[in-house]
mmCIF file of C-alpha atoms in Angstrom:
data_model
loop_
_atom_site.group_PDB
_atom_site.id
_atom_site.type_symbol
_atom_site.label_atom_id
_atom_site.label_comp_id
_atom_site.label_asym_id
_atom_site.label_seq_id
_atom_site.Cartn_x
_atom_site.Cartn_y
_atom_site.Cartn_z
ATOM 1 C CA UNK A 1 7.913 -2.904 -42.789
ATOM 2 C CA UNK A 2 11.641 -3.911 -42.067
ATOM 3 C CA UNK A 3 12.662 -3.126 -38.861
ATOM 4 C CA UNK A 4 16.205 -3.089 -38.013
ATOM 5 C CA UNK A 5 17.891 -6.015 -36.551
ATOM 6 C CA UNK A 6 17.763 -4.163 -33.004
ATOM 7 C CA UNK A 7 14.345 -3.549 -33.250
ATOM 8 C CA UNK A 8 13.624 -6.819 -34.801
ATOM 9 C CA UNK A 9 14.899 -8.589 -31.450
ATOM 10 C CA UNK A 10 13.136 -6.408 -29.269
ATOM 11 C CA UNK A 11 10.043 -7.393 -31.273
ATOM 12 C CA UNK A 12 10.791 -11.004 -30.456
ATOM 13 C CA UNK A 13 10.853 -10.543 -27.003
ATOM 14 C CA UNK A 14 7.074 -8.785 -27.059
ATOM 15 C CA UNK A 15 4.535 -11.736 -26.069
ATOM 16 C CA UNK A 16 1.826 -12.307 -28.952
ATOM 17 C CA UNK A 17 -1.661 -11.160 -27.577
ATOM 18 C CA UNK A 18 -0.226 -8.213 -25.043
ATOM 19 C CA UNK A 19 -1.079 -4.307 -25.460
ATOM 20 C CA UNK A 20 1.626 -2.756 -26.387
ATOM 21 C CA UNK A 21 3.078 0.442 -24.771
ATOM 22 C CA UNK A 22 5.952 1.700 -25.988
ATOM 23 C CA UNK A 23 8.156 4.857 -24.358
ATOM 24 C CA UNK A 24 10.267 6.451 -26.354
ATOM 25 C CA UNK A 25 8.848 5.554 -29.711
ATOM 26 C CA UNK A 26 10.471 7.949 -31.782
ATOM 27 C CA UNK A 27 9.367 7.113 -35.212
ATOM 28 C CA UNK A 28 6.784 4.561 -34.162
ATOM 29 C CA UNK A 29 8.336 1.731 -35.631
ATOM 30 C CA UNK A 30 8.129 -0.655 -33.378
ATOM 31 C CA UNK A 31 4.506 -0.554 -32.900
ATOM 32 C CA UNK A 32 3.784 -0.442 -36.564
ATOM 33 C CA UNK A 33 5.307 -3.589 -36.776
ATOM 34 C CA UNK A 34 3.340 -5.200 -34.203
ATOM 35 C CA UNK A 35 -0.004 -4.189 -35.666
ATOM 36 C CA UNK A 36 0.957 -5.063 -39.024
ATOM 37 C CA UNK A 37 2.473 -8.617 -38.123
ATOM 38 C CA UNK A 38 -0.896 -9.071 -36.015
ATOM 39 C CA UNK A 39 1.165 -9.850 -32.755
ATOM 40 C CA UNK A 40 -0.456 -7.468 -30.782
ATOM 41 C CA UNK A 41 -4.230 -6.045 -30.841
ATOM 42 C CA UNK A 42 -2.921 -2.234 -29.915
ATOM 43 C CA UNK A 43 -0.475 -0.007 -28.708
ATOM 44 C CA UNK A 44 0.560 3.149 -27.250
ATOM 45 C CA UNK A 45 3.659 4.945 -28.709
ATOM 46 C CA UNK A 46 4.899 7.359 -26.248
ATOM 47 C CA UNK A 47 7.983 9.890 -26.093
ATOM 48 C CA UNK A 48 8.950 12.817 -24.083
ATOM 49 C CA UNK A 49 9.327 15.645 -27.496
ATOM 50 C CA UNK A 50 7.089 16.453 -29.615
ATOM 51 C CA UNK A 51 9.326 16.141 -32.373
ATOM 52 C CA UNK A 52 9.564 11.773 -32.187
ATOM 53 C CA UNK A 53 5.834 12.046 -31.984
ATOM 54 C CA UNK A 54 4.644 13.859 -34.723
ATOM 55 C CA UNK A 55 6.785 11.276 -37.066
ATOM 56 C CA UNK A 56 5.648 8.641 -35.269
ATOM 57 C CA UNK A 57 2.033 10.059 -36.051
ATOM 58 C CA UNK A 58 2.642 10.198 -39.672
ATOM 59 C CA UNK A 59 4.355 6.618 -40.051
ATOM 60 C CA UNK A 60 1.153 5.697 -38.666
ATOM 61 C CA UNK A 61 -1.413 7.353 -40.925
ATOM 62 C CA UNK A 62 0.045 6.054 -43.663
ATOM 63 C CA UNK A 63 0.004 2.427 -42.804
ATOM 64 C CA UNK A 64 -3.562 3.335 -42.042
ATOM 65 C CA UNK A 65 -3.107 2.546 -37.902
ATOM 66 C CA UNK A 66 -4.554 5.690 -36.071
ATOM 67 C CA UNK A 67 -7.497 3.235 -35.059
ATOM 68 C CA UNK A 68 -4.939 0.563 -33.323
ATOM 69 C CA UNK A 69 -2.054 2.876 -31.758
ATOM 70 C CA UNK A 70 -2.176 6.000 -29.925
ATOM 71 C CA UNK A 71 0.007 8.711 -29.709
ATOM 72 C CA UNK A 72 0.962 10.761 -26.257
ATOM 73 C CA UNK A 73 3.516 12.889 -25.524
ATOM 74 C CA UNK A 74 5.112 11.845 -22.286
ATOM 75 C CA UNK A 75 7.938 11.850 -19.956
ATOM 76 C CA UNK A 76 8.350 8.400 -19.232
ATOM 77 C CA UNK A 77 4.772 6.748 -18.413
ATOM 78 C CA UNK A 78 3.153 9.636 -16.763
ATOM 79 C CA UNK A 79 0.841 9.858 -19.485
ATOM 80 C CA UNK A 80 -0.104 6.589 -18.871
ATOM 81 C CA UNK A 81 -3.127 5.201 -17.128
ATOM 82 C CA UNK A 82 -3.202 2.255 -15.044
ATOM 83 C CA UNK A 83 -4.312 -1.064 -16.692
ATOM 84 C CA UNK A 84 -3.649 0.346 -20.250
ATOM 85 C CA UNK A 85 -1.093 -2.028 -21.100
ATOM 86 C CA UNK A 86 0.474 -5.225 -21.195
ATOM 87 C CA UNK A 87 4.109 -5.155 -21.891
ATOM 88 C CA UNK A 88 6.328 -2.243 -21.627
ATOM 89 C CA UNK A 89 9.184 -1.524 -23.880
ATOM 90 C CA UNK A 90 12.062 0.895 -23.322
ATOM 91 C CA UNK A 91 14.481 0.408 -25.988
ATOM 92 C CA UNK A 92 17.558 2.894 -26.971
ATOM 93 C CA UNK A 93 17.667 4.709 -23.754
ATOM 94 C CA UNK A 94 20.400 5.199 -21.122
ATOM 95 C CA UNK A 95 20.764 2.794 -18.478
ATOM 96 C CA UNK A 96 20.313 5.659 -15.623
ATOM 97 C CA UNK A 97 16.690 6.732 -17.367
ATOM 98 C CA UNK A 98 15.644 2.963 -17.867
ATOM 99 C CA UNK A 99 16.227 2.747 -13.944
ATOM 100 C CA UNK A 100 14.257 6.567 -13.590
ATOM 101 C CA UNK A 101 11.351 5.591 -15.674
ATOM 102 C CA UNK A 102 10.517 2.280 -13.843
ATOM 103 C CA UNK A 103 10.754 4.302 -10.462
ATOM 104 C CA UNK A 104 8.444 6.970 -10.987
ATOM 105 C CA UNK A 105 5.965 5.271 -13.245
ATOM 106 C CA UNK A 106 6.304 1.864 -10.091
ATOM 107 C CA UNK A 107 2.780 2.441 -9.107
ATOM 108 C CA UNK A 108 1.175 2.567 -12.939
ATOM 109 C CA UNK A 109 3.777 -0.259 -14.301
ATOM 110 C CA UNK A 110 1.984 -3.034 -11.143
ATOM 111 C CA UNK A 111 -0.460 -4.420 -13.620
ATOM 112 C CA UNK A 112 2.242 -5.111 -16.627
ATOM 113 C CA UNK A 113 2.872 -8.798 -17.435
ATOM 114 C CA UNK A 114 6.386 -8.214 -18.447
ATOM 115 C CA UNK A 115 8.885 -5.122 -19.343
ATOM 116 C CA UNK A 116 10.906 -5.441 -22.334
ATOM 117 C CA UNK A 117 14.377 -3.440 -21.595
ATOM 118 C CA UNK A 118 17.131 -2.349 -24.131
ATOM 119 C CA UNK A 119 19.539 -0.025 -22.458
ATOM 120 C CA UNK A 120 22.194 1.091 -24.038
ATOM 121 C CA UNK A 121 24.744 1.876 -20.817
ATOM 122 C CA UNK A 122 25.317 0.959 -17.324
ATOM 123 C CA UNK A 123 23.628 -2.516 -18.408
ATOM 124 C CA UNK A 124 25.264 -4.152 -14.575
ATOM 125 C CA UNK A 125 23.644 -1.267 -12.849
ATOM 126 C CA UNK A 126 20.053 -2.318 -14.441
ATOM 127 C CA UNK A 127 20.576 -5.499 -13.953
ATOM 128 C CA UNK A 128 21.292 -4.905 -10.331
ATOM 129 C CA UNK A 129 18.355 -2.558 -9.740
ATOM 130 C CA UNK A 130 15.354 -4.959 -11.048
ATOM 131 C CA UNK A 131 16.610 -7.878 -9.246
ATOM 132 C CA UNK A 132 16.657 -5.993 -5.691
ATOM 133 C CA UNK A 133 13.103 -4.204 -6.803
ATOM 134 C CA UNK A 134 11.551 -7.536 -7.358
ATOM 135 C CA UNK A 135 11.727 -8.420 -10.873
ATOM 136 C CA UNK A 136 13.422 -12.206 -12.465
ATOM 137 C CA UNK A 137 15.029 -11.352 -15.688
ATOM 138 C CA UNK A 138 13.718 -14.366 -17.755
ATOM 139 C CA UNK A 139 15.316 -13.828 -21.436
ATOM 140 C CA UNK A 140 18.189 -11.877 -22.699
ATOM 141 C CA UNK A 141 19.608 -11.144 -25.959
ATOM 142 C CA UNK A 142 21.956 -8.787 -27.521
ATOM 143 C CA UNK A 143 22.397 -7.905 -30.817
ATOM 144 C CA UNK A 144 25.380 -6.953 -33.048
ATOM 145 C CA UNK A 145 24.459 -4.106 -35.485
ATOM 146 C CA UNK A 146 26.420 -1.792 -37.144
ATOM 147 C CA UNK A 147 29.724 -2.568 -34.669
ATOM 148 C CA UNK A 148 27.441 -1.722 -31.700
ATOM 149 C CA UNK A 149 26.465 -3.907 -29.135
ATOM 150 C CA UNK A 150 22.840 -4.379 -27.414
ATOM 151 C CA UNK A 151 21.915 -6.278 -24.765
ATOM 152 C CA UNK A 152 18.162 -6.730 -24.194
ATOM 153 C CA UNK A 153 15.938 -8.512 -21.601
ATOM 154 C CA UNK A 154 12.485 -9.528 -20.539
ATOM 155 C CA UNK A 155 11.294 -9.137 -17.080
ATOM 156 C CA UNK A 156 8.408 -9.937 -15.209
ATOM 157 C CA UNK A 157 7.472 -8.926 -11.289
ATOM 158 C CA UNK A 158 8.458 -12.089 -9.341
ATOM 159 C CA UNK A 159 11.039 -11.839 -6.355
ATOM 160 C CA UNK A 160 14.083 -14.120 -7.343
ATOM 161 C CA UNK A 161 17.116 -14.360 -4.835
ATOM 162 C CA UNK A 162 20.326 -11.756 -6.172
ATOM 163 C CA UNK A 163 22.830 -13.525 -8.380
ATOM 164 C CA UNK A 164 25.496 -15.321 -7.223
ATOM 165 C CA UNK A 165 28.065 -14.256 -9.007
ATOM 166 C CA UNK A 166 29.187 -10.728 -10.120
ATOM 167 C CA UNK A 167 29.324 -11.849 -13.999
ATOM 168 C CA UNK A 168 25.768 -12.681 -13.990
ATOM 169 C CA UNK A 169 25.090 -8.849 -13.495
ATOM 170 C CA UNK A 170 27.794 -7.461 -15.642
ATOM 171 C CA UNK A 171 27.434 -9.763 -19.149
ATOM 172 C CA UNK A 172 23.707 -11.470 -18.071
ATOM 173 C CA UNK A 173 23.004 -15.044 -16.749
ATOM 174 C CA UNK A 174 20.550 -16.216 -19.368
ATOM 175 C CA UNK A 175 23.217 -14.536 -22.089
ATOM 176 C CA UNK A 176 26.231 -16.774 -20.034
ATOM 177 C CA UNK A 177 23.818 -20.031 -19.341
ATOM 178 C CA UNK A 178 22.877 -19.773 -23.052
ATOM 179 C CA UNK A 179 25.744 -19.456 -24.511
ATOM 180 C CA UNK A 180 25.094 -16.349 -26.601
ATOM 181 C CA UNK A 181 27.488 -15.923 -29.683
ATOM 182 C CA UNK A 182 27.136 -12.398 -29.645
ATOM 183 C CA UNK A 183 28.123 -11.805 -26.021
ATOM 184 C CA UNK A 184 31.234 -13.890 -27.195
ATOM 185 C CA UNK A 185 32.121 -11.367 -29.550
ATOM 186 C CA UNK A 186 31.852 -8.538 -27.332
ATOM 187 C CA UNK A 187 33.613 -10.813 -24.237
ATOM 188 C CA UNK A 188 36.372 -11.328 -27.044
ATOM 189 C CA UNK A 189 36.813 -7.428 -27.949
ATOM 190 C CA UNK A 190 36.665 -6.633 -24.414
ATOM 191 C CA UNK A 191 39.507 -8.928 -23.564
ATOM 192 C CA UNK A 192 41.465 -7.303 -26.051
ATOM 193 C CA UNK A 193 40.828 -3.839 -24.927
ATOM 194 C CA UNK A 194 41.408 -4.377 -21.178
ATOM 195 C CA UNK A 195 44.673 -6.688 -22.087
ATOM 196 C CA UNK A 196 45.916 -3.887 -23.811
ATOM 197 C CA UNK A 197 45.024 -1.697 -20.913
ATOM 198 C CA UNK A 198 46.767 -3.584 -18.562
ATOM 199 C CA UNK A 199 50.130 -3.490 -20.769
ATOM 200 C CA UNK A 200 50.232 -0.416 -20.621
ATOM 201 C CA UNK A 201 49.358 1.043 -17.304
ATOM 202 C CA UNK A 202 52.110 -2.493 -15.910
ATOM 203 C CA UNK A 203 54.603 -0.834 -18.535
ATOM 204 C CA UNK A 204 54.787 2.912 -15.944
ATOM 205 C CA UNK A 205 56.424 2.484 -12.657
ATOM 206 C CA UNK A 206 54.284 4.880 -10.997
ATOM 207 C CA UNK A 207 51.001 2.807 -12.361
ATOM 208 C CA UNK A 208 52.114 -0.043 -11.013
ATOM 209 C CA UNK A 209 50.511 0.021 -7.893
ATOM 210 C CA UNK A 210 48.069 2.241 -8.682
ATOM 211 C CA UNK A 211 43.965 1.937 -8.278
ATOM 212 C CA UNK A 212 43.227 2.207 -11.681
ATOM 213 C CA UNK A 213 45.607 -1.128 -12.725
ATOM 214 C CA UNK A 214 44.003 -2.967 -10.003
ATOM 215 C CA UNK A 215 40.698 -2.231 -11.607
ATOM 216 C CA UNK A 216 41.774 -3.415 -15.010
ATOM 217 C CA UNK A 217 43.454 -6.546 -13.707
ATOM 218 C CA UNK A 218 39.804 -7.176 -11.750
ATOM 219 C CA UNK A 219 37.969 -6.277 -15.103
ATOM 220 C CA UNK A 220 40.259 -8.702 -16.531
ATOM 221 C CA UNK A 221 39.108 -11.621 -14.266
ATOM 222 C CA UNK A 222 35.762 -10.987 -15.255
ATOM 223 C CA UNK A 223 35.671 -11.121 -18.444
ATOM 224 C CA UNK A 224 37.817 -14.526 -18.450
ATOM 225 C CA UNK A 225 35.421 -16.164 -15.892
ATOM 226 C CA UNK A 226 32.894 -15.476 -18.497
ATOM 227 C CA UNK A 227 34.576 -16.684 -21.119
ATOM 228 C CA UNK A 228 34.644 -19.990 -19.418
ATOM 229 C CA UNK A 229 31.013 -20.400 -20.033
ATOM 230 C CA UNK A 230 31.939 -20.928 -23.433
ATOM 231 C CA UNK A 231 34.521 -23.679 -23.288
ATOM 232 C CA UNK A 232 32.100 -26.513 -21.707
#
């Protein structure tokens, strides 16, 4: 099975050996995968309609699977168990339902070695939230796939002190620290976009001291302090 590159990093990211579970499944894919590349021993392929789940089921009969991954229907974990599962992937989901799954299912999500997180908004806000609830983000990636950008991480439950600085939450420390040519990119296009902001909203008198200039030219600072990460 070929996943999609998307998928394909979040697949990297899942630690050989760990149960999978897997919210939000939609066609199963993921999971499949797994099995098939003998990375993990089993899963559990979860999603909130019935729809997702169904064609999840019948990916899975036909590579011949029901015995290694189980289907529930689910809104967020609460058909989960405690102690059912290893790592936990939420992949393709707003950032503002990542944040909503991890705080109701808290209590069930204490025995997980690590989370594996793909949101595709409010990526600063995420960031933000698992640092004050206790988690270290300990690898990040994002992925350039058909002109859309996706930032991934792993996380683990271990207290680590907030970031220093602001660009660590908005564009990701291990991304920054690691140079990632794909945040570069998307640093690059962002430039662009806010440059062109700023030009404009500096070209109308009455914008000109206005809040939402001020919040370009700081968006503008932060994307060139990031950029610096590069140059070294």
């Amino acid at each position: 099975m070929q996943l999609s590159n998307r998928l394909s990093a979040v697949a990297d990211m899942v630690s050989r050996g760990n149960r999978l579970v897997d919210v939000g499944t939609d066609h199963g894919y993921l999971p499949i995968y797994l099995i098939k590349t003998e990375k993990i021993p089993s899963a559990i392929a979860m999603d909130i309609n019935k729809g997702p789940i169904e064609r999840a089921k019948e990916h899975i009969a036909e590579h011949k699977l029901e015995s290694y991954i189980t289907t529930r229907l689910s809104d967020g974990v609460t058909a989960l168990q405690e102690g059912e599962g290893d790592t936990l992937v939420i992949a393709g989901m707003g950032g503002g339902l990542v944040i909503k799954i991890i705080t109701d299912g808290e209590k069930k999500l204490e025995d997980f070695r690590e989370l594996i997180l793909q949101p595709q908004s409010e990526i600063e806000l995420v960031r933000r939230f698992l640092i004050d609830r206790g988690y270290a983000i300990v690898e990040e990636n994002m992925i350039l796939e058909d002109d859309k950008f996706y930032p991934m991480m792993k996380v683990i439950k271990e207290k680590t002190p907030s970031y220093e600085k602001t660009v660590f939450y908005k564009y990701g420390k291990k991304l920054l620290e690691n140079k990632n040519p794909v945040l570069k990119i998307f640093l690059e296009k962002e430039f662009v976009t806010y440059t062109n902001i700023f030009e404009t909203l500096a070209s109308h008198p009455k914008q000109k001291e206005g809040l939402r200039l001020a919040e370009v030219e700081k968006e503008l600072e932060y994307i060139k302090e990031a950029l610096t990460y590069y140059e070294v």
